[in-house]
mmCIF file of C-alpha atoms in Angstrom:
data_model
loop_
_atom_site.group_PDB
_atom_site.id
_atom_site.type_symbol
_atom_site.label_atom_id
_atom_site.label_comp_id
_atom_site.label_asym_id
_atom_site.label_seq_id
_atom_site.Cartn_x
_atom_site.Cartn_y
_atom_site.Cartn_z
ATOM 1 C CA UNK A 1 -20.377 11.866 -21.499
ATOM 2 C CA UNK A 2 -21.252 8.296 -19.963
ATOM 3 C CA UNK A 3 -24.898 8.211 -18.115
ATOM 4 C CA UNK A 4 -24.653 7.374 -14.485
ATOM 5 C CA UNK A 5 -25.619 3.832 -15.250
ATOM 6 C CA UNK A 6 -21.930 3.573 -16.731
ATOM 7 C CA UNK A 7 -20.115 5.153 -13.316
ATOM 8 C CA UNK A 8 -21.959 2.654 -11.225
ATOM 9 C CA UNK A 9 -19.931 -0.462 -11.816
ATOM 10 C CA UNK A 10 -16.648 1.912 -11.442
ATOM 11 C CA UNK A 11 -17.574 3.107 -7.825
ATOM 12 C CA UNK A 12 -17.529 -0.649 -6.397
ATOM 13 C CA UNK A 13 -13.633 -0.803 -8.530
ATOM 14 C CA UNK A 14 -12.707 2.584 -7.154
ATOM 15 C CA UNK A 15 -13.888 2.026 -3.486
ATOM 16 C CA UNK A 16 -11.888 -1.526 -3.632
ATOM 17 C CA UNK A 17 -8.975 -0.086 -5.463
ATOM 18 C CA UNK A 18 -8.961 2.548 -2.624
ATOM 19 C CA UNK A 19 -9.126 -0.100 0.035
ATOM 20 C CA UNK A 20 -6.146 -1.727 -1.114
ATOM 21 C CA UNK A 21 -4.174 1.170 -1.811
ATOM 22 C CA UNK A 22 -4.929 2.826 1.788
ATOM 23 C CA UNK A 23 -3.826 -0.512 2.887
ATOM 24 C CA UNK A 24 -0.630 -0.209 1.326
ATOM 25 C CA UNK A 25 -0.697 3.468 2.660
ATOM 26 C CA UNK A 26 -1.476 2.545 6.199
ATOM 27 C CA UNK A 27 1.622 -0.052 5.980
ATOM 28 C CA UNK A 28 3.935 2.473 4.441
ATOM 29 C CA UNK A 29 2.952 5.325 7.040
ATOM 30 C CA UNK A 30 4.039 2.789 9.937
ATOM 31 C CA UNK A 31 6.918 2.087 9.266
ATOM 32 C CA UNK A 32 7.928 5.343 8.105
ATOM 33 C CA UNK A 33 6.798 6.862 11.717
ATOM 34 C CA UNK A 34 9.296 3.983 13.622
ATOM 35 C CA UNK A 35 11.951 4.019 11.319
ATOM 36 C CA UNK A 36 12.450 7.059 8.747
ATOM 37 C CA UNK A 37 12.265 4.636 5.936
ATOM 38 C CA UNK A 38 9.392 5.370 3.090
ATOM 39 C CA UNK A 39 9.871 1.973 1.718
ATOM 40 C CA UNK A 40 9.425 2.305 -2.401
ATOM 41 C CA UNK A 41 9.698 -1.453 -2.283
ATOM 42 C CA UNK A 42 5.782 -2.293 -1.265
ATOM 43 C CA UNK A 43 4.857 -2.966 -4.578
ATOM 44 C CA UNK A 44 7.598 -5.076 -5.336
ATOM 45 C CA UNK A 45 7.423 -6.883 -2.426
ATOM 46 C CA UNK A 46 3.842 -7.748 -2.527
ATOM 47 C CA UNK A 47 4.179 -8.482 -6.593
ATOM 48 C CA UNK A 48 6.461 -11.206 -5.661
ATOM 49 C CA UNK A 49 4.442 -12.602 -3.172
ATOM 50 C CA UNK A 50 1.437 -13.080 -5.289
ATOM 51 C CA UNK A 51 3.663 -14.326 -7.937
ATOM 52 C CA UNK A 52 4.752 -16.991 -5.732
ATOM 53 C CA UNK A 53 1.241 -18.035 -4.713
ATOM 54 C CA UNK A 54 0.171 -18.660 -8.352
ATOM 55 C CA UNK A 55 3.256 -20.998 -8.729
ATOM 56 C CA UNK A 56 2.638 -22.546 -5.600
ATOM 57 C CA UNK A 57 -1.428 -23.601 -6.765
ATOM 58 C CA UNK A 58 -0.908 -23.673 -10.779
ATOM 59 C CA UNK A 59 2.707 -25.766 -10.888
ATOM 60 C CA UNK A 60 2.974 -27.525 -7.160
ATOM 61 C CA UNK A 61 -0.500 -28.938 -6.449
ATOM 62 C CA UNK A 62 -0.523 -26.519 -2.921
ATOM 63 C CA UNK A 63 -4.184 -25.590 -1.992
ATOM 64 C CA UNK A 64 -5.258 -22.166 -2.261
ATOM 65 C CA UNK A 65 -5.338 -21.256 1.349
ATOM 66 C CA UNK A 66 -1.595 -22.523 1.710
ATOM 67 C CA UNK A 67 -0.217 -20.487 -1.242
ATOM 68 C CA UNK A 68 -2.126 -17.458 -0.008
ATOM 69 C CA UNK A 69 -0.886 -17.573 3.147
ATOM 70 C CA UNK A 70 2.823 -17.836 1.828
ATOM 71 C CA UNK A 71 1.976 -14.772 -0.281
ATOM 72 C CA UNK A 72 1.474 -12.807 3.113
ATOM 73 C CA UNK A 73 4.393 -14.513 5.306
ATOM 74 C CA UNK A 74 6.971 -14.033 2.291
ATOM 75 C CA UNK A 75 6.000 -10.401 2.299
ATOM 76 C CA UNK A 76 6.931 -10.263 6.078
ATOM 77 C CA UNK A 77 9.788 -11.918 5.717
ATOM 78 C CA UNK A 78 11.653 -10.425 2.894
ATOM 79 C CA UNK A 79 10.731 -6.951 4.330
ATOM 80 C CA UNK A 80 11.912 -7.814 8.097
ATOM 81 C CA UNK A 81 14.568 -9.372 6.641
ATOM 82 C CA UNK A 82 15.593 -6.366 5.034
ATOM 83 C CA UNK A 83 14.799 -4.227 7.707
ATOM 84 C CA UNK A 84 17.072 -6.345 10.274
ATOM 85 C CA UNK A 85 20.478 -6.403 7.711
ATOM 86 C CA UNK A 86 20.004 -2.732 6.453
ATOM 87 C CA UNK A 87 17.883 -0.602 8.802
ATOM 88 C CA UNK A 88 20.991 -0.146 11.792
ATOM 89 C CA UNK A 89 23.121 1.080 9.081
ATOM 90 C CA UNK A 90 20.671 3.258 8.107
ATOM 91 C CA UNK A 91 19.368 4.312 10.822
ATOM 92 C CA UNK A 92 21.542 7.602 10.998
ATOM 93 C CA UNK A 93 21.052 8.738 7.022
ATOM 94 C CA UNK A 94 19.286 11.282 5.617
ATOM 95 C CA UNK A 95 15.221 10.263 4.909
ATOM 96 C CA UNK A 96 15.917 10.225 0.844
ATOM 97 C CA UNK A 97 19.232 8.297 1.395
ATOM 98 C CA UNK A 98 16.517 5.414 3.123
ATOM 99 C CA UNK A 99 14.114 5.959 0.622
ATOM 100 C CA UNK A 100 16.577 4.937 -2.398
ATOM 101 C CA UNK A 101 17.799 2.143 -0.760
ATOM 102 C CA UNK A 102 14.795 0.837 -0.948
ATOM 103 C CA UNK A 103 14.513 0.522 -4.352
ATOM 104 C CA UNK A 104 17.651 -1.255 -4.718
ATOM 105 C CA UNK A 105 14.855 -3.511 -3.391
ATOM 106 C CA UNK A 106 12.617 -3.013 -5.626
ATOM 107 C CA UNK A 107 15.444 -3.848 -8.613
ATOM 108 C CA UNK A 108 16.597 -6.819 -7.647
ATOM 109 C CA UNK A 109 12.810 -8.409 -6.370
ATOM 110 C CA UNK A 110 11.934 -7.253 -10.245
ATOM 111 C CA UNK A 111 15.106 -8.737 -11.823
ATOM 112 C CA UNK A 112 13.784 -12.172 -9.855
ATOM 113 C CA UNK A 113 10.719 -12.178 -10.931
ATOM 114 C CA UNK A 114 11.704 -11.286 -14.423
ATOM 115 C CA UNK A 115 14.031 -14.224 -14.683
ATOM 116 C CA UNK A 116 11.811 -16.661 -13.035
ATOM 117 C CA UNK A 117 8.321 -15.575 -14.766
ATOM 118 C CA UNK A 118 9.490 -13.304 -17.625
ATOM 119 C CA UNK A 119 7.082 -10.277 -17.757
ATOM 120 C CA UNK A 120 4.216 -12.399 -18.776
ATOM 121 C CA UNK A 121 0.536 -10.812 -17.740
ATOM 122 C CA UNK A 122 -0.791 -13.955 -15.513
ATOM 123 C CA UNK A 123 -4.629 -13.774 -13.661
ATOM 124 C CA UNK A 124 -5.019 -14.381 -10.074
ATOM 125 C CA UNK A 125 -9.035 -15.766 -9.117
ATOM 126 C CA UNK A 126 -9.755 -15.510 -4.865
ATOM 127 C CA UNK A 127 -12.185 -17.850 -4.367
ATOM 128 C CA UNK A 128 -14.323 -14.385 -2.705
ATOM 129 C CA UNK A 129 -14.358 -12.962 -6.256
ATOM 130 C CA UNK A 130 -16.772 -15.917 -7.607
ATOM 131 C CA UNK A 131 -19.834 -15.022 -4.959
ATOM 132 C CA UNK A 132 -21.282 -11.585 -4.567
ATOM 133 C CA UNK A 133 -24.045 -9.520 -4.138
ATOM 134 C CA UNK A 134 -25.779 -6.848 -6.695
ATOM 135 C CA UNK A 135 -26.505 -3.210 -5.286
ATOM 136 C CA UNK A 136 -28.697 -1.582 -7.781
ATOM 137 C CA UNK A 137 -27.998 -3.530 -10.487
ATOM 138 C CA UNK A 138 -24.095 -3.777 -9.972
ATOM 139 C CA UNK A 139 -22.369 -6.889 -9.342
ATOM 140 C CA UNK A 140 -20.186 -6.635 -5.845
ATOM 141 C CA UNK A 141 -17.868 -9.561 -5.405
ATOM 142 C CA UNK A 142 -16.524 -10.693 -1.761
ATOM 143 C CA UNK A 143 -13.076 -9.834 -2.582
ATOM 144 C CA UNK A 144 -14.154 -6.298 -3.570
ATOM 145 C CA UNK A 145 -15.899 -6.232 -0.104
ATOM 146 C CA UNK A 146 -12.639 -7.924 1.485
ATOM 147 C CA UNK A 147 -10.730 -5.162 0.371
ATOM 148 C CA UNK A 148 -12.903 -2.298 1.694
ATOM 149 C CA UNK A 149 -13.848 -3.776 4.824
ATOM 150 C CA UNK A 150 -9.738 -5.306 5.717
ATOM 151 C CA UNK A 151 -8.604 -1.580 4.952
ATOM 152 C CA UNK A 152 -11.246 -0.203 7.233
ATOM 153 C CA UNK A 153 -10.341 -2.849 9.376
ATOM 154 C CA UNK A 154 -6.238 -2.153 9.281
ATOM 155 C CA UNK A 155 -6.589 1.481 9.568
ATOM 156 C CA UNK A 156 -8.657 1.345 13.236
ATOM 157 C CA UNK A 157 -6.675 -1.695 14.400
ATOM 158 C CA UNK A 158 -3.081 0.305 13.788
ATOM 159 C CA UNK A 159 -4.189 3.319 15.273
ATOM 160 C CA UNK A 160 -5.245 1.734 18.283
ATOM 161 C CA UNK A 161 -2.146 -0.281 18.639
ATOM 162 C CA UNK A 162 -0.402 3.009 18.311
ATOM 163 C CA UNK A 163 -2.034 4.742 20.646
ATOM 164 C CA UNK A 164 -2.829 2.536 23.348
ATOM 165 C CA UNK A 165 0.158 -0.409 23.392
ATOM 166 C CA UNK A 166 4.008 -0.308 24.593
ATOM 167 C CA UNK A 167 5.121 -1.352 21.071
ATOM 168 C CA UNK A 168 2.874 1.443 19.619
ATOM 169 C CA UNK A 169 4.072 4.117 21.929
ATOM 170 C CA UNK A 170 7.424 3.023 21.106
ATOM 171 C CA UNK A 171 6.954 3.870 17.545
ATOM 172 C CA UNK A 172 5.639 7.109 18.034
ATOM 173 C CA UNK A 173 9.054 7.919 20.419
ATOM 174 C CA UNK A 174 11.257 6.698 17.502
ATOM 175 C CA UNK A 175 9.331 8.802 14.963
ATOM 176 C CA UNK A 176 10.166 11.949 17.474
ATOM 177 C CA UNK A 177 13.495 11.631 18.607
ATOM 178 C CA UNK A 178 15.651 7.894 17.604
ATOM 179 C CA UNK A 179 18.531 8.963 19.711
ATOM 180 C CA UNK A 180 16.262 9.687 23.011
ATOM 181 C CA UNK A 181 14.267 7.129 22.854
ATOM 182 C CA UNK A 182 16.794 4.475 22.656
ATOM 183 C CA UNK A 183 18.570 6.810 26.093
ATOM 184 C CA UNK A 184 15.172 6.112 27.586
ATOM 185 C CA UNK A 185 15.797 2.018 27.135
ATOM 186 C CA UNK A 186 12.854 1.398 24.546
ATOM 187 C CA UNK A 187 14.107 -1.706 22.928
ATOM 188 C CA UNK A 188 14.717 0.416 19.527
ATOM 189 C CA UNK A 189 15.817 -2.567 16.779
ATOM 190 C CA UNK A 190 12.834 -4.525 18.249
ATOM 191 C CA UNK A 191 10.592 -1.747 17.666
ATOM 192 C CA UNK A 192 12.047 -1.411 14.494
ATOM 193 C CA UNK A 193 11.898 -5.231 13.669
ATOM 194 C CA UNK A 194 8.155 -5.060 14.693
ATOM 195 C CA UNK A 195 7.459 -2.202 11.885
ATOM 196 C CA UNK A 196 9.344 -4.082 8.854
ATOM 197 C CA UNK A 197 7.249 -7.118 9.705
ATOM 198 C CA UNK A 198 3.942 -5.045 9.909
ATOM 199 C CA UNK A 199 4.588 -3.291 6.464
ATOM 200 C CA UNK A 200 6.074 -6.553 5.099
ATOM 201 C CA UNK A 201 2.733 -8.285 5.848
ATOM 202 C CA UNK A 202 0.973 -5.702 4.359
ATOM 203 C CA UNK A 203 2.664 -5.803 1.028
ATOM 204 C CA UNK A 204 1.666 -9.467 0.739
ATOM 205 C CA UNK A 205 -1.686 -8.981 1.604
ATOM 206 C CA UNK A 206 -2.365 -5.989 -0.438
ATOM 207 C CA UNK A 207 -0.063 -8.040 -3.388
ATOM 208 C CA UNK A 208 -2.451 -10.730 -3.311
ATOM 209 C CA UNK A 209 -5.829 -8.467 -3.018
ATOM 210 C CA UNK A 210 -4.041 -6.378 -6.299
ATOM 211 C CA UNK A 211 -3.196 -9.634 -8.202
ATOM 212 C CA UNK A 212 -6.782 -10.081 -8.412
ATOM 213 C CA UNK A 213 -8.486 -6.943 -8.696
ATOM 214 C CA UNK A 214 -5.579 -5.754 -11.166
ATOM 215 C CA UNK A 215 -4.163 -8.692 -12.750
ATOM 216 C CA UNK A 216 -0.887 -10.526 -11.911
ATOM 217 C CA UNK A 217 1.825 -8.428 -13.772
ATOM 218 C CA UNK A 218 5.317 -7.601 -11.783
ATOM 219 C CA UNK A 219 5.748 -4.413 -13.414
ATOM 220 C CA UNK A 220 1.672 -3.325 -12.792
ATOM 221 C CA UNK A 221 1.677 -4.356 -9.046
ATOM 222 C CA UNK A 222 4.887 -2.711 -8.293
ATOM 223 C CA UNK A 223 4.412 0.388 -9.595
ATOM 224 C CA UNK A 224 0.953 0.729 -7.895
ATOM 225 C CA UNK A 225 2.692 1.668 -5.320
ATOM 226 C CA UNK A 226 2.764 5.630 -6.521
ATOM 227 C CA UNK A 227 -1.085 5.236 -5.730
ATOM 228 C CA UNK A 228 -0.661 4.684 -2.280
ATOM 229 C CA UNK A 229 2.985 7.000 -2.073
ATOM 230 C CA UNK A 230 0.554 9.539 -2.895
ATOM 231 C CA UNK A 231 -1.865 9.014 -0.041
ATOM 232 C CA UNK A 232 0.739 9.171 2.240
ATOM 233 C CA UNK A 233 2.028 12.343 1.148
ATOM 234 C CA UNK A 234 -1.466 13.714 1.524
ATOM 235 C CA UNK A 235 -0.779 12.341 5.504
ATOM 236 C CA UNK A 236 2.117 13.768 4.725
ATOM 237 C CA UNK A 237 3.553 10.492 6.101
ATOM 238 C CA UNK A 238 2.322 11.087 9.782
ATOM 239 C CA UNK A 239 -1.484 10.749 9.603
ATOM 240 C CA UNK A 240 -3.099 7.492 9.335
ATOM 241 C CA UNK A 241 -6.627 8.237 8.794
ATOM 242 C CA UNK A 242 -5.935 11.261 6.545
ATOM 243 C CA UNK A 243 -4.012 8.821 4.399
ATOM 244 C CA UNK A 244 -7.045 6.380 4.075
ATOM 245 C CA UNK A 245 -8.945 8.843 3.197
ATOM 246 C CA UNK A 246 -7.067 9.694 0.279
ATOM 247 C CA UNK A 247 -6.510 6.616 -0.653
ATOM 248 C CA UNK A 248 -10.161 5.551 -1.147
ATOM 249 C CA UNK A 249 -10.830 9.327 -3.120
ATOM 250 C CA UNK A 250 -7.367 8.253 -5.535
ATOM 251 C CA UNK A 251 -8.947 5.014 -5.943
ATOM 252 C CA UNK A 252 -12.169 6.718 -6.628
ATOM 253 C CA UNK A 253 -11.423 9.209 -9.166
ATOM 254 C CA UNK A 254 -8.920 6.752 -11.266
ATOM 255 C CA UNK A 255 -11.626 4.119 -11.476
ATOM 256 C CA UNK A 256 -14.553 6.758 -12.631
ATOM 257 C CA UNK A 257 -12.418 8.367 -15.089
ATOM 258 C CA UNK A 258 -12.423 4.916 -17.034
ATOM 259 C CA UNK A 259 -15.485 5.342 -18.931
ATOM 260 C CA UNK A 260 -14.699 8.965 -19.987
ATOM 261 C CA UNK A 261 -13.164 7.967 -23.358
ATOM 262 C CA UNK A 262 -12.113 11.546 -23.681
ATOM 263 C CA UNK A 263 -9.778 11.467 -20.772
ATOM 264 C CA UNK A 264 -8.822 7.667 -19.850
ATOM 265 C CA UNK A 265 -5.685 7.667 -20.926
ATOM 266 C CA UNK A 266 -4.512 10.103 -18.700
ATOM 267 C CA UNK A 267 -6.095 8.920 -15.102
ATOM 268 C CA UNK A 268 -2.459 7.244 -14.256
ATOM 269 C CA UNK A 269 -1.708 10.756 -13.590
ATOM 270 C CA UNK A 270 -4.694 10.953 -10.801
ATOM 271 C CA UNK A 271 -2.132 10.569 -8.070
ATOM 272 C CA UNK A 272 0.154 12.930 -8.979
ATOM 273 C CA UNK A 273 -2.359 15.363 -9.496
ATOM 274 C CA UNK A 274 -4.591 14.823 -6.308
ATOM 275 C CA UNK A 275 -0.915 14.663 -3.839
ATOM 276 C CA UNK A 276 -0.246 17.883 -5.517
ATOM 277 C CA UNK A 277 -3.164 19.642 -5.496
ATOM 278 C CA UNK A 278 -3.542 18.213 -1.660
ATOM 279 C CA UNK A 279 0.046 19.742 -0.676
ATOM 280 C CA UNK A 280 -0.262 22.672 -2.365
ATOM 281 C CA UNK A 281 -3.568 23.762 -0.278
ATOM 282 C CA UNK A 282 -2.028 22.441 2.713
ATOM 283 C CA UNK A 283 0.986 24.347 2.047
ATOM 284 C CA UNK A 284 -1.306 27.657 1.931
ATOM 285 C CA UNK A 285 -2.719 26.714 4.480
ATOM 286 C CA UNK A 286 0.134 26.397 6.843
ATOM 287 C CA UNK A 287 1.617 29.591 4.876
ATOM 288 C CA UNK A 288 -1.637 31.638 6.180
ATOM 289 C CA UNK A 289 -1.543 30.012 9.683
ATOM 290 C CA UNK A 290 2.266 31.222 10.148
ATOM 291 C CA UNK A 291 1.443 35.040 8.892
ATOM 292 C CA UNK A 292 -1.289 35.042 11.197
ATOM 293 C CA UNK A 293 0.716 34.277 14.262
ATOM 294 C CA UNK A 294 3.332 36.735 13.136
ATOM 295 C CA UNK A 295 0.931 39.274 12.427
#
């Protein structure tokens, strides 16, 4: 069994891994609550991005800042512009129906991405990740820091634009009731449009934070997505902070299984095991609430 001296350096990784997948999470839950759509293309989307950022500084001379902000914007605008050509159609279909569109997304941003950069493991250095601070004898880069704090950050902003804003009210209508909301005159594509951008932005964001804390594979980045799919089953898709929360424990408890040797190769399976565990005692829990009313 590793001494806590060899769980230390994997708490800073877990905590950052956390903060980008409750990122993710946060972006996912929004736009699921406006529009019905759990969008299995995050990963994708935000692999892309970052992809496109290391081409833009390692082949085309652009300055970090530049390519980093064209990470972020080319997450917002591939998602908005799917959003805009096949949300309306959507709009009406079952939630699952939505959900596999989606990863017609996801197939054709990794047969891209494939043809342009093969599947080729590439590195991705923020400038944050060269400066740092040590907490008891651990090393704790800025971009580790970034990604904690920008979560953190996320999370409160969103749930006060939800709560106290036009837009944000608007979204919670939709979530409720499409068809009455849009009787009541909310401006219901806008809305929508607004959501697909906010996730879209997201993706790049949390693409670019991954690239680096992660490495810059397609395949990897994409499919880190089932991290933060299970924190927002935990918030069972509705609940913002809930779904930080589990985020930051997923990123936890994959990160400080590492070291046991005994057990490694199995933490992949953290998220499925934590969602499951979480909706099985919620289930109960619900189960025991609805016999006690009826007894």
């Amino acid at each position: 069994m590793p001494s806590w001296e060899d769980f230390k350096p994997f708490i800073i990784t877990g905590l950052a891994l956390g903060g980008v997948y409750a990122l993710s999470g946060v972006g996912m839950v929004v736009l699921y609550r406006a529009t019905g759509v759990l969008n299995l293309a995050f990963g994708a989307v935000g692999a892309m991005g970052a992809l496109i950022a290391w081409q833009l500084i390692n082949h085309n001379g652009w300055a970090e800042g530049p390519a980093f902000a064209a990470c972020v914007l080319f997450g917002g605008a591939v998602t908005l512009l799917y959003g805009v050509i096949f949300g309306p159609p959507l709009a009406s279909r079952d939630p699952l129906i939505k959900a596999t569109a989606t990863l017609g997304l996801t197939l054709v941003l990794l047969g891209v991405m494939d043809l342009i950069w093969s599947d080729k493991a590439r590195s991705m250095i923020l400038p944050t990740s060269n400066h740092g601070f040590e907490v008891s004898n651990v090393f704790v880069n800025y971009t580790e820091v970034i990604a904690i704090a920008f979560a953190l950050g996320v999370m409160a902003v969103t749930a006060v634009f939800l709560r106290f804003t036009k837009t944000g009210t608007a979204m919670r209508a939709l979530a409720n009731d499409r068809e009455i909301t849009a009787t009541l005159g909310v401006p219901v594509r806008r809305v929508e449009a607004a959501a697909w951008l906010g996730s879209g932005l997201l993706s790049g964001a949390a693409g670019l934070l991954l690239s680096n804390l992660v490495g810059l594979d397609a395949a990897t980045l994409t499919f880190l997505v089932i991290s933060s799919l299970a924190a927002t089953l935990i918030g069972r898709l509705r609940s913002i902070t809930v779904t930080f929360i589990a985020a930051i424990v997923i990123g936890l408890v994959n990160a400080l299984i590492t070291p046991i040797l005994s057990i490694s190769q199995y933490r992949d399976m953290t998220p499925f095991v934590l969602a499951t565990i979480a909706l099985l005692v919620l289930s109960g829990r619900r189960g025991s609430a609805l016999s006690g009313r009826a007894g």
